[in-house]
């Protein structure tokens, strides 16, 4: 019985991850933030087909999930940057494997 319960828990967690990364643009946003923090306009420039409205929604969702953090830089001019949390960086590394697979097979 414990093995079945453990499998159910793992399946639920995997499904939750699929729910997160299956939203359009989420993996692209994470990929964009992997190297360094970026301002909203920079993220938008890296993903030109992504509307500002949807980018705003996705960034807020990722913030709520603890994947992205919003940093207000108080030096003049005041600006806001987005970066990945540790959780986000680890997800980005996992997505990198998918990217490598896609480059090879798709």
mmCIF file of C-alpha atoms in Angstrom:
data_model
loop_
_atom_site.group_PDB
_atom_site.id
_atom_site.type_symbol
_atom_site.label_atom_id
_atom_site.label_comp_id
_atom_site.label_asym_id
_atom_site.label_seq_id
_atom_site.Cartn_x
_atom_site.Cartn_y
_atom_site.Cartn_z
ATOM 1 C CA UNK A 1 0.000 0.000 0.000
ATOM 2 C CA UNK A 2 2.856 2.420 0.795
ATOM 3 C CA UNK A 3 4.367 1.915 -2.667
ATOM 4 C CA UNK A 4 1.056 2.821 -4.316
ATOM 5 C CA UNK A 5 0.688 5.916 -2.110
ATOM 6 C CA UNK A 6 4.266 6.999 -2.867
ATOM 7 C CA UNK A 7 3.662 6.561 -6.616
ATOM 8 C CA UNK A 8 0.473 8.632 -6.382
ATOM 9 C CA UNK A 9 2.392 11.403 -4.606
ATOM 10 C CA UNK A 10 5.178 11.370 -7.223
ATOM 11 C CA UNK A 11 2.611 11.421 -10.046
ATOM 12 C CA UNK A 12 0.813 14.365 -8.447
ATOM 13 C CA UNK A 13 4.081 16.292 -8.155
ATOM 14 C CA UNK A 14 5.052 15.544 -11.752
ATOM 15 C CA UNK A 15 1.611 16.627 -12.945
ATOM 16 C CA UNK A 16 1.989 19.863 -10.968
ATOM 17 C CA UNK A 17 5.309 20.550 -12.710
ATOM 18 C CA UNK A 18 3.666 19.897 -16.077
ATOM 19 C CA UNK A 19 0.928 22.362 -15.145
ATOM 20 C CA UNK A 20 3.575 25.000 -14.425
ATOM 21 C CA UNK A 21 5.748 24.577 -17.512
ATOM 22 C CA UNK A 22 2.919 23.868 -19.944
ATOM 23 C CA UNK A 23 1.668 27.454 -19.746
ATOM 24 C CA UNK A 24 2.752 29.199 -22.903
ATOM 25 C CA UNK A 25 5.944 31.276 -22.531
ATOM 26 C CA UNK A 26 6.873 30.026 -19.025
ATOM 27 C CA UNK A 27 9.865 27.962 -20.175
ATOM 28 C CA UNK A 28 11.009 30.833 -22.425
ATOM 29 C CA UNK A 29 10.849 33.285 -19.524
ATOM 30 C CA UNK A 30 12.819 30.927 -17.287
ATOM 31 C CA UNK A 31 15.367 30.345 -20.072
ATOM 32 C CA UNK A 32 15.747 34.110 -20.529
ATOM 33 C CA UNK A 33 16.462 34.631 -16.827
ATOM 34 C CA UNK A 34 18.971 31.774 -16.471
ATOM 35 C CA UNK A 35 22.078 33.855 -17.158
ATOM 36 C CA UNK A 36 21.305 37.088 -15.315
ATOM 37 C CA UNK A 37 18.496 39.233 -13.926
ATOM 38 C CA UNK A 38 16.598 41.246 -16.492
ATOM 39 C CA UNK A 39 14.177 44.144 -16.578
ATOM 40 C CA UNK A 40 10.643 43.585 -17.846
ATOM 41 C CA UNK A 41 11.443 45.279 -21.154
ATOM 42 C CA UNK A 42 14.534 43.102 -21.618
ATOM 43 C CA UNK A 43 12.528 39.911 -21.108
ATOM 44 C CA UNK A 44 9.981 41.227 -23.583
ATOM 45 C CA UNK A 45 12.745 42.014 -26.105
ATOM 46 C CA UNK A 46 14.156 38.476 -25.815
ATOM 47 C CA UNK A 47 10.703 37.005 -26.523
ATOM 48 C CA UNK A 48 9.242 39.387 -29.122
ATOM 49 C CA UNK A 49 6.025 37.403 -29.763
ATOM 50 C CA UNK A 50 5.100 37.575 -26.072
ATOM 51 C CA UNK A 51 2.640 40.380 -25.296
ATOM 52 C CA UNK A 52 3.313 42.627 -22.314
ATOM 53 C CA UNK A 53 -0.028 41.621 -20.769
ATOM 54 C CA UNK A 54 0.781 37.907 -20.898
ATOM 55 C CA UNK A 55 4.362 38.510 -19.736
ATOM 56 C CA UNK A 56 3.006 40.390 -16.734
ATOM 57 C CA UNK A 57 0.618 37.514 -15.928
ATOM 58 C CA UNK A 58 3.305 34.851 -16.279
ATOM 59 C CA UNK A 59 5.846 36.757 -14.188
ATOM 60 C CA UNK A 60 3.262 37.230 -11.426
ATOM 61 C CA UNK A 61 2.399 33.507 -11.558
ATOM 62 C CA UNK A 62 6.093 32.589 -11.351
ATOM 63 C CA UNK A 63 6.553 34.995 -8.431
ATOM 64 C CA UNK A 64 3.600 33.411 -6.613
ATOM 65 C CA UNK A 65 5.172 29.965 -7.106
ATOM 66 C CA UNK A 66 8.540 31.115 -5.748
ATOM 67 C CA UNK A 67 10.313 30.624 -9.088
ATOM 68 C CA UNK A 68 10.965 34.284 -9.927
ATOM 69 C CA UNK A 69 11.709 37.169 -7.603
ATOM 70 C CA UNK A 70 11.082 40.831 -8.342
ATOM 71 C CA UNK A 71 13.943 43.100 -7.240
ATOM 72 C CA UNK A 72 13.505 46.865 -6.985
ATOM 73 C CA UNK A 73 16.850 48.597 -7.526
ATOM 74 C CA UNK A 74 16.685 51.889 -5.613
ATOM 75 C CA UNK A 75 19.705 53.583 -7.194
ATOM 76 C CA UNK A 76 18.876 56.295 -9.732
ATOM 77 C CA UNK A 77 17.142 55.661 -11.997
ATOM 78 C CA UNK A 78 14.942 53.335 -9.954
ATOM 79 C CA UNK A 79 14.291 50.122 -11.849
ATOM 80 C CA UNK A 80 12.838 46.687 -11.352
ATOM 81 C CA UNK A 81 14.634 43.496 -12.317
ATOM 82 C CA UNK A 82 13.451 39.918 -12.308
ATOM 83 C CA UNK A 83 15.648 36.973 -11.423
ATOM 84 C CA UNK A 84 15.267 33.304 -10.689
ATOM 85 C CA UNK A 85 15.163 32.007 -7.144
ATOM 86 C CA UNK A 86 17.145 28.893 -6.282
ATOM 87 C CA UNK A 87 13.995 26.931 -7.041
ATOM 88 C CA UNK A 88 13.786 28.681 -10.430
ATOM 89 C CA UNK A 89 17.428 28.002 -11.279
ATOM 90 C CA UNK A 90 16.958 24.292 -10.550
ATOM 91 C CA UNK A 91 13.847 24.232 -12.743
ATOM 92 C CA UNK A 92 15.839 26.026 -15.454
ATOM 93 C CA UNK A 93 18.524 23.343 -15.277
ATOM 94 C CA UNK A 94 15.859 20.661 -15.661
ATOM 95 C CA UNK A 95 14.402 22.513 -18.653
ATOM 96 C CA UNK A 96 17.898 22.699 -20.160
ATOM 97 C CA UNK A 97 17.751 18.909 -20.512
ATOM 98 C CA UNK A 98 14.501 19.255 -22.453
ATOM 99 C CA UNK A 99 16.117 21.906 -24.635
ATOM 100 C CA UNK A 100 19.019 19.564 -25.413
ATOM 101 C CA UNK A 101 16.580 16.773 -26.240
ATOM 102 C CA UNK A 102 14.593 19.096 -28.516
ATOM 103 C CA UNK A 103 17.740 20.228 -30.342
ATOM 104 C CA UNK A 104 18.633 16.617 -31.013
ATOM 105 C CA UNK A 105 15.234 15.132 -31.842
ATOM 106 C CA UNK A 106 12.780 17.837 -32.905
#
